[in-house]
Short mmCIF file of C-alpha atoms in Angstrom, two decimals:
data_model
loop_
_atom_site.label_atom_id
_atom_site.label_comp_id
_atom_site.label_asym_id
_atom_site.label_seq_id
_atom_site.Cartn_x
_atom_site.Cartn_y
_atom_site.Cartn_z
CA MET F 1 -152.16 224.86 172.36
CA LYS F 2 -151.66 225.00 176.13
CA SER F 3 -149.42 228.44 175.54
CA ILE F 4 -153.27 229.95 173.77
CA PHE F 5 -155.02 228.62 175.80
CA HIS F 6 -152.86 229.66 179.08
CA THR F 7 -152.96 233.93 177.70
CA SER F 8 -157.17 232.80 177.23
CA LEU F 9 -157.33 232.95 181.11
CA LEU F 10 -155.15 235.35 181.22
CA PHE F 11 -157.76 237.37 178.97
CA ILE F 12 -160.54 235.91 181.23
CA LYS F 13 -158.90 236.98 184.66
CA ASN F 14 -158.62 240.64 183.02
CA GLY F 15 -161.96 243.05 184.15
CA ALA F 16 -162.24 244.37 180.47
CA THR F 17 -162.99 240.64 179.06
CA ILE F 18 -165.24 239.95 181.80
CA VAL F 19 -167.06 243.79 180.94
CA GLY F 20 -166.95 243.45 177.33
CA LEU F 21 -168.63 239.74 177.90
CA ILE F 22 -171.75 241.61 180.08
CA THR F 23 -171.91 244.97 177.99
CA ALA F 24 -172.54 242.34 174.44
CA VAL F 25 -175.25 240.19 176.25
CA LEU F 26 -177.09 243.35 178.09
CA PHE F 27 -176.76 244.60 174.28
CA GLN F 28 -178.72 241.47 174.07
CA VAL F 29 -181.20 241.46 176.83
CA PHE F 30 -181.90 245.80 176.38
CA PHE F 31 -183.39 245.64 172.36
CA ASN F 32 -184.78 243.02 173.13
CA ILE F 33 -186.75 243.77 176.16
CA ILE F 34 -187.08 247.19 174.69
CA TRP F 35 -187.67 246.85 170.75
CA LEU F 36 -190.30 243.22 170.93
CA SER F 37 -192.56 245.71 173.74
CA GLY F 38 -192.21 248.68 171.76
CA TYR F 39 -193.58 247.29 168.67
CA ASP F 40 -196.38 244.48 170.12
CA GLN F 41 -198.95 244.70 168.09
CA VAL F 42 -197.50 247.68 166.04
CA ASN F 43 -199.99 246.17 162.94
CA ALA F 44 -203.37 246.48 165.66
CA ARG F 45 -202.14 249.98 166.85
CA MET F 46 -202.38 251.25 163.40
CA THR F 47 -205.68 252.64 163.54
CA GLN F 48 -204.62 255.20 166.27
CA LEU F 49 -202.46 256.98 162.70
CA ALA F 50 -205.14 260.49 162.05
CA VAL F 51 -206.50 261.43 159.22
CA THR F 52 -209.09 264.42 159.17
CA ILE F 53 -212.55 264.58 156.75
CA VAL F 54 -213.01 268.14 155.22
CA ASN F 55 -216.56 268.77 153.34
CA GLU F 56 -216.45 271.38 150.73
CA ASP F 57 -220.12 270.08 149.32
CA GLY F 58 -221.83 271.12 152.64
CA THR F 59 -224.96 269.96 154.16
CA ALA F 60 -225.47 267.68 150.76
CA ALA F 61 -222.97 265.41 151.66
CA GLU F 62 -222.68 265.63 155.80
CA PRO F 63 -224.09 261.71 155.50
CA VAL F 64 -221.32 260.52 153.46
CA ALA F 65 -218.41 262.66 155.56
CA ASN F 66 -220.35 261.56 158.40
CA SER F 67 -220.16 257.58 156.80
CA LEU F 68 -216.71 258.00 155.79
CA ALA F 69 -215.88 259.17 159.51
CA GLU F 70 -217.99 255.92 161.49
CA GLY F 71 -215.93 253.57 158.48
CA LEU F 72 -212.84 254.47 158.14
CA ASN F 73 -211.02 252.27 161.41
CA PHE F 74 -208.45 255.04 162.16
CA ALA F 75 -208.58 258.24 164.73
CA ILE F 76 -210.23 261.38 162.77
CA LYS F 77 -209.57 264.78 163.75
CA PRO F 78 -212.06 267.44 162.74
CA SER F 79 -210.55 270.48 160.29
CA ALA F 80 -213.26 272.80 159.22
CA THR F 81 -211.46 274.00 156.36
CA MET F 82 -208.67 272.63 153.90
CA GLU F 83 -205.90 275.55 155.27
CA GLU F 84 -206.84 274.49 158.48
CA ALA F 85 -206.12 270.75 157.51
CA ARG F 86 -202.95 271.67 155.69
CA GLN F 87 -201.23 272.78 158.47
CA MET F 88 -202.10 269.82 160.58
CA LEU F 89 -200.68 267.56 157.52
CA THR F 90 -197.79 270.20 158.03
CA ASP F 91 -197.32 269.64 161.16
CA ARG F 92 -197.99 265.81 160.92
CA ASP F 93 -201.01 265.93 163.94
CA VAL F 94 -202.62 263.89 160.66
CA TYR F 95 -201.19 261.69 158.32
CA MET F 96 -203.89 262.78 154.94
CA ILE F 97 -206.17 265.04 154.12
CA ILE F 98 -209.59 263.31 152.68
CA GLU F 99 -211.42 266.25 150.36
CA ILE F 100 -214.78 266.02 149.77
CA PRO F 101 -214.88 268.66 146.87
CA SER F 102 -217.88 270.80 146.39
CA GLY F 103 -220.50 270.14 144.15
CA PHE F 104 -219.64 265.96 144.53
CA MET F 105 -223.18 265.11 145.22
CA GLN F 106 -224.26 266.56 142.41
CA GLN F 107 -221.83 265.04 140.46
CA ALA F 108 -222.13 261.14 142.08
CA GLY F 109 -226.06 262.24 140.82
CA ASP F 110 -224.69 262.64 137.05
CA LEU F 111 -224.29 259.54 135.34
CA SER F 112 -222.69 260.74 132.31
CA GLY F 113 -218.97 261.60 133.74
CA PRO F 114 -216.36 260.11 137.02
CA VAL F 115 -216.21 261.76 139.89
CA ALA F 116 -213.39 262.85 141.91
CA VAL F 117 -211.85 262.78 145.93
CA LYS F 118 -208.90 264.18 146.54
CA TYR F 119 -206.53 262.65 148.97
CA VAL F 120 -203.77 264.79 150.07
CA MET F 121 -200.77 263.07 152.29
CA ASN F 122 -197.30 264.47 153.57
CA GLU F 123 -194.61 262.56 153.00
CA SER F 124 -191.76 264.07 154.87
CA ASN F 125 -192.63 260.84 157.41
CA VAL F 126 -191.32 257.36 158.15
CA SER F 127 -192.24 254.92 154.91
CA THR F 128 -194.59 252.84 156.80
CA VAL F 129 -196.73 255.86 156.91
CA LYS F 130 -197.12 256.66 153.28
CA SER F 131 -198.32 252.52 152.36
CA VAL F 132 -200.57 252.78 155.05
CA MET F 133 -201.89 256.39 153.81
CA GLN F 134 -202.09 254.27 150.29
CA THR F 135 -204.20 251.68 151.93
CA VAL F 136 -206.56 253.74 152.96
CA SER F 137 -207.04 255.73 150.01
CA ALA F 138 -208.45 252.55 148.28
CA GLN F 139 -210.76 251.17 150.72
CA VAL F 140 -212.37 255.23 151.67
CA THR F 141 -212.51 255.69 147.38
CA ALA F 142 -214.03 251.49 147.73
CA ALA F 143 -216.07 252.58 150.46
CA LEU F 144 -217.20 256.75 148.17
CA ASN F 145 -218.01 253.88 145.24
CA ARG F 146 -220.79 252.24 147.46
CA GLU F 147 -222.53 255.34 148.74
CA VAL F 148 -222.86 256.60 145.27
CA GLN F 149 -223.88 253.08 143.99
CA GLN F 150 -225.89 253.22 147.17
CA ASN F 151 -227.35 257.40 146.83
CA GLY F 152 -227.43 257.64 142.92
CA ILE F 153 -227.33 254.38 140.30
CA ARG F 154 -230.16 252.68 142.05
CA GLY F 155 -232.33 255.51 142.42
CA VAL F 156 -231.99 256.36 139.05
CA LEU F 157 -232.83 253.24 137.88
CA ASP F 158 -235.55 252.01 140.02
CA GLN F 159 -237.36 255.39 138.96
CA SER F 160 -236.96 253.89 135.12
CA GLY F 161 -239.10 251.40 135.66
CA MET F 162 -235.91 249.11 134.96
CA ALA F 163 -235.83 245.64 135.76
CA GLU F 164 -234.19 244.13 138.44
CA GLU F 165 -232.07 241.52 137.60
CA GLN F 166 -230.97 244.35 135.09
CA ALA F 167 -230.29 247.06 137.51
CA ASN F 168 -228.61 245.20 139.55
CA THR F 169 -225.97 244.41 136.48
CA LEU F 170 -226.12 248.09 135.26
CA ALA F 171 -225.36 249.60 139.27
CA GLN F 172 -222.83 246.85 139.25
CA GLY F 173 -221.18 248.60 136.09
CA LEU F 174 -221.39 251.90 137.02
CA SER F 175 -220.15 251.65 140.40
CA SER F 176 -216.69 252.81 140.41
CA ARG F 177 -217.11 256.38 139.42
CA VAL F 178 -215.14 257.90 141.75
CA GLU F 179 -211.55 258.05 141.53
CA ALA F 180 -208.59 259.48 143.47
CA ASP F 181 -206.57 262.66 142.82
CA VAL F 182 -204.11 261.68 145.36
CA GLU F 183 -202.32 265.31 146.06
CA ARG F 184 -198.16 264.59 147.51
CA VAL F 185 -196.71 267.06 150.14
CA ASN F 186 -192.88 266.84 150.43
CA PRO F 187 -192.70 263.56 147.84
CA VAL F 188 -189.75 261.12 148.18
CA ASN F 189 -188.60 259.95 145.84
CA ASN F 190 -185.66 258.34 146.84
CA PHE F 191 -185.80 255.71 149.76
CA ALA F 192 -182.07 256.36 151.15
CA PHE F 193 -183.26 259.53 152.10
CA SER F 194 -186.05 258.86 154.16
CA MET F 195 -183.52 256.57 155.89
CA VAL F 196 -181.58 260.07 157.45
CA PRO F 197 -183.31 260.41 160.17
CA MET F 198 -183.13 256.84 161.55
CA LEU F 199 -178.50 257.31 160.35
CA ILE F 200 -178.75 259.72 162.05
CA VAL F 201 -180.29 259.18 165.36
CA THR F 202 -177.86 255.82 165.49
CA ALA F 203 -175.08 257.22 163.95
CA THR F 204 -174.63 259.85 166.14
CA PHE F 205 -175.52 257.47 169.54
CA THR F 206 -172.70 255.50 168.79
CA GLY F 207 -169.87 257.45 168.48
CA ALA F 208 -171.79 259.96 171.89
CA MET F 209 -171.35 256.66 173.90
CA LEU F 210 -168.00 255.22 172.30
CA LEU F 211 -166.00 258.43 172.86
CA GLY F 212 -167.23 259.26 176.30
CA MET F 213 -166.53 255.23 177.29
CA ASN F 214 -163.21 256.61 176.12
CA LEU F 215 -162.82 260.00 178.11
CA GLN F 216 -164.38 258.62 180.68
CA LYS F 217 -161.21 255.70 181.01
CA VAL F 218 -159.15 258.79 180.55
CA SER F 219 -160.61 261.32 183.28
CA GLY F 220 -160.27 257.94 185.14
CA GLU F 221 -156.47 258.28 184.95
CA LEU F 222 -156.06 261.74 185.34
CA SER F 223 -157.61 261.35 188.94
CA GLY F 224 -154.59 261.14 190.40
CA ARG F 225 -152.55 263.51 189.34
CA VAL F 226 -155.64 266.65 188.02
CA GLY F 227 -158.59 267.96 189.13
CA LYS F 228 -162.54 266.91 189.33
CA TRP F 229 -163.34 270.34 187.69
CA GLU F 230 -160.39 270.70 185.56
CA ARG F 231 -161.34 267.06 184.18
CA PHE F 232 -164.67 267.79 183.91
CA TRP F 233 -164.25 270.80 181.55
CA ALA F 234 -161.28 269.50 180.04
CA ARG F 235 -163.85 267.10 178.57
CA ASN F 236 -166.29 269.74 178.19
CA MET F 237 -164.01 270.71 176.00
CA ILE F 238 -163.68 267.54 173.80
CA ASN F 239 -167.10 267.41 173.51
CA LEU F 240 -167.19 270.51 171.81
CA GLY F 241 -164.28 270.27 169.42
CA ALA F 242 -165.60 266.35 168.48
CA ALA F 243 -169.04 267.54 167.77
CA PHE F 244 -167.92 269.98 165.69
CA ILE F 245 -165.74 267.48 163.77
CA VAL F 246 -168.60 264.95 163.47
CA SER F 247 -171.47 267.06 162.52
CA LEU F 248 -169.07 268.62 160.13
CA VAL F 249 -168.35 265.05 158.39
CA GLY F 250 -170.94 263.98 159.09
CA ALA F 251 -173.01 266.80 157.45
CA SER F 252 -170.53 266.86 154.15
CA MET F 253 -170.84 262.89 153.69
CA MET F 254 -174.61 263.51 152.92
CA HIS F 255 -174.45 266.38 150.66
CA LEU F 256 -171.41 264.11 148.88
CA MET F 257 -173.99 261.30 148.28
CA GLY F 258 -176.77 263.78 146.88
CA VAL F 259 -178.78 264.80 150.16
CA SER F 260 -180.23 268.24 150.62
CA SER F 261 -181.81 270.67 152.86
CA VAL F 262 -184.73 272.94 151.95
CA ASP F 263 -182.56 275.31 154.35
CA GLY F 264 -179.23 274.91 152.82
CA TRP F 265 -176.25 273.11 153.93
CA TRP F 266 -175.23 275.03 156.46
CA MET F 267 -178.57 275.00 158.70
CA LEU F 268 -178.26 271.40 158.26
CA TRP F 269 -174.68 271.39 159.51
CA LEU F 270 -175.87 273.44 162.87
CA PHE F 271 -179.16 271.07 162.95
CA GLN F 272 -176.52 268.17 163.33
CA LEU F 273 -173.88 270.31 166.29
CA LEU F 274 -176.73 270.60 168.10
CA VAL F 275 -177.99 267.09 167.83
CA THR F 276 -174.61 265.86 168.61
CA LEU F 277 -173.67 268.07 171.43
CA SER F 278 -177.05 266.89 173.03
CA PHE F 279 -175.98 263.14 172.53
CA MET F 280 -173.18 263.90 173.63
CA PHE F 281 -173.30 265.28 177.28
CA VAL F 282 -176.57 262.50 178.07
CA ALA F 283 -174.19 259.80 177.02
CA GLN F 284 -172.18 262.02 179.73
CA LEU F 285 -174.71 262.09 182.16
CA SER F 286 -174.69 258.49 182.31
CA LEU F 287 -171.04 257.75 183.09
CA LEU F 288 -170.91 260.53 185.61
CA LEU F 289 -173.94 259.43 187.30
CA LEU F 290 -173.22 255.31 187.68
CA GLY F 291 -168.79 255.92 186.46
CA ASN F 292 -168.23 253.31 184.69
CA ALA F 293 -171.37 251.25 184.86
CA GLY F 294 -173.08 254.28 183.06
CA ALA F 295 -171.76 252.77 179.12
CA TRP F 296 -174.40 249.64 180.21
CA MET F 297 -177.27 252.76 180.98
CA ASN F 298 -176.14 254.06 177.57
CA SER F 299 -176.59 250.54 175.68
CA ALA F 300 -179.82 250.97 177.05
CA LEU F 301 -180.18 254.44 175.64
CA LEU F 302 -179.84 253.05 172.60
CA PRO F 303 -182.66 251.34 171.47
CA LEU F 304 -184.77 253.36 173.65
CA LEU F 305 -183.43 256.54 171.34
CA MET F 306 -184.24 254.34 168.02
CA LEU F 307 -187.31 253.36 169.03
CA THR F 308 -189.20 256.56 170.41
CA SER F 309 -188.34 259.00 167.79
CA GLY F 310 -189.98 257.91 165.41
CA SER F 311 -187.10 257.08 162.88
CA THR F 312 -188.57 253.46 162.15
CA ILE F 313 -192.68 253.97 163.09
CA PRO F 314 -194.60 256.84 163.93
CA ARG F 315 -195.02 257.69 167.34
CA ASP F 316 -198.53 257.46 167.47
CA VAL F 317 -198.71 253.42 167.40
CA LEU F 318 -196.29 252.99 170.24
CA PRO F 319 -197.47 252.04 173.59
CA ASP F 320 -198.02 254.91 175.33
CA PHE F 321 -195.26 254.94 177.73
CA TYR F 322 -193.10 254.62 174.79
CA GLN F 323 -194.50 257.17 173.51
CA GLN F 324 -194.48 259.97 176.80
CA LEU F 325 -191.25 259.40 177.41
CA GLY F 326 -189.88 260.46 174.24
CA HIS F 327 -190.40 264.00 174.67
CA TYR F 328 -188.07 263.87 177.43
CA LEU F 329 -185.50 262.20 174.99
CA PRO F 330 -183.77 264.80 172.73
CA ALA F 331 -183.98 261.13 169.33
CA THR F 332 -187.19 262.49 169.40
CA TYR F 333 -187.05 265.98 168.09
CA ALA F 334 -182.95 265.25 165.98
CA VAL F 335 -185.63 262.67 164.03
CA GLU F 336 -188.05 265.89 163.70
CA GLY F 337 -185.58 268.45 162.99
CA MET F 338 -184.14 266.10 159.96
CA MET F 339 -187.71 265.33 159.06
CA ASN F 340 -187.97 268.65 158.32
CA LEU F 341 -184.95 269.49 156.74
CA VAL F 342 -184.42 266.54 154.50
CA LEU F 343 -188.04 265.98 153.69
CA GLY F 344 -190.09 269.00 154.15
CA GLY F 345 -192.05 270.51 157.02
CA ASN F 346 -192.87 273.00 159.34
CA GLY F 347 -189.30 274.38 160.31
CA ILE F 348 -186.86 273.31 163.01
CA ARG F 349 -187.51 276.12 165.65
CA LYS F 350 -189.83 273.78 168.21
CA ASP F 351 -186.13 271.19 168.15
CA VAL F 352 -183.92 273.22 167.73
CA LEU F 353 -185.14 274.56 171.59
CA PHE F 354 -185.94 270.78 172.79
CA LEU F 355 -182.58 270.12 171.72
CA ALA F 356 -181.17 273.13 172.81
CA ILE F 357 -183.20 272.72 176.95
CA ILE F 358 -181.99 268.67 176.68
CA GLY F 359 -178.56 269.70 176.20
CA VAL F 360 -178.51 272.50 178.96
CA VAL F 361 -180.29 270.18 181.67
CA THR F 362 -177.58 267.91 181.56
CA LEU F 363 -174.43 269.47 181.16
CA THR F 364 -176.53 271.06 184.44
CA LEU F 365 -176.74 268.05 185.90
CA GLY F 366 -173.11 266.80 184.54
CA ILE F 367 -171.24 269.72 186.64
CA LEU F 368 -173.80 268.98 189.71
CA LEU F 369 -173.18 265.50 189.79
CA THR F 370 -169.10 266.59 189.39
CA TRP F 371 -169.41 269.12 193.22
CA ILE F 372 -171.18 266.69 194.97
CA ARG F 373 -168.74 264.37 194.19
CA ARG F 374 -164.71 264.12 196.18
CA SER F 375 -161.68 265.56 193.73
CA GLY F 376 -160.46 261.47 194.11
CA PRO F 377 -161.14 258.69 192.61
CA ALA F 378 -164.72 256.83 193.24
CA PHE F 379 -165.40 252.83 193.28
CA SER F 380 -166.95 252.34 189.99
CA GLY F 381 -169.59 250.06 190.75
CA VAL F 382 -167.33 248.03 187.38
CA PRO F 383 -164.32 246.38 187.93
CA LEU F 384 -162.85 247.58 184.68
CA GLU F 385 -159.41 245.34 185.76
CA SER F 386 -158.43 242.33 188.19
CA LYS F 387 -155.76 243.31 191.23
CA SER F 388 -155.20 239.75 190.75
CA ALA F 389 -151.18 238.89 190.78
CA THR F 390 -151.13 236.59 188.60
CA THR F 391 -152.55 238.43 186.21
CA PRO F 392 -149.45 240.78 184.39
CA ALA F 393 -149.18 244.01 184.50
CA THR F 394 -148.44 244.68 180.94
CA LEU F 395 -152.09 243.79 180.64
CA THR F 396 -153.43 245.41 183.60
CA GLY F 397 -150.89 249.32 183.42
CA ASN F 398 -153.40 250.16 180.24
CA LEU F 399 -156.47 249.81 181.43
CA PRO F 400 -158.02 252.53 182.76
CA SER F 401 -158.70 253.35 186.84
CA PRO F 402 -162.79 253.68 187.45
CA ASP F 403 -163.94 257.04 188.12
CA HIS F 404 -166.75 258.44 187.69
CA GLY F 405 -165.74 262.45 186.88
#
């Protein structure tokens, strides 16, 4: 027991153990601060999800369309035609189309049959959107039934001279004539497929973090023998090779698990390659900027990327700060691109462009940081090793020397 206690003290005296403990604590701090502040009051902000109402019945149905727009507790975006509305739905500018079909009011006045209202939903979204929009469609159908009852059924019954009590009873029985005609765009029949975007963000950036930390360690060990530029370009050659292998394995595993892309497996792999490279350059930039302390910055970036990317809930319901921040982080475009590839959407051209821009910018910043830093080892700000005389050489010999580049 005494030997175990003594060995425990040796572990604690080693700087790497302290850094590991601090890192474990910081993960708790970062995830709690970022996620709890980002997800705070999300249910109340669900009303920020946008829908559009398309009135195909002209002026006759304007009162109904206006009443729906006022009664719905959601953001309403205007669209003049179904073609325009479908484009907005594909672009995820809106999450559902409510179409009042031509002849709606005439059918509503005819008590001989039902009248249908069409809902178009895009399931190429996080699962939260699907459940919320299903609830909205049920609310709209109920509201339209009330409109039909008030504007049609009661008028006909009153004109017939029927007794008020009998008219009310009959009106209640006829007030469920509006039926929902639901069209699902990009239907997702396997819940696992809808989790692919979050999988890509979490797995890829975690791998990039760990690779970056180990390359930083090796760079520090080589700092006395190899120049800063040789080390910088060597680690980026390794990043490129690792991204090739990691994305190939990831895309192949998804294919084996039954995940397919609307644009083919090759496009899925190439897009994941670009995502992996952009994540690696971002993780590397933190280490080049802060040295070994950059690992803690990456620990904060992980929950931030997951939150702002829209992989768990729509970005529309996040606080404005996180929505704006997401525009500058690669995970946002990784998630949108994966949704378009795996679930269906409007292509990945925009996502590829922004991922490439982020990759080039972060790599360029890495070059600038390397240029302004002296070639020799520099203070990293994190004591990764203890130089205490009581620490055996066998424990300290394999630890990384502090180095920025």
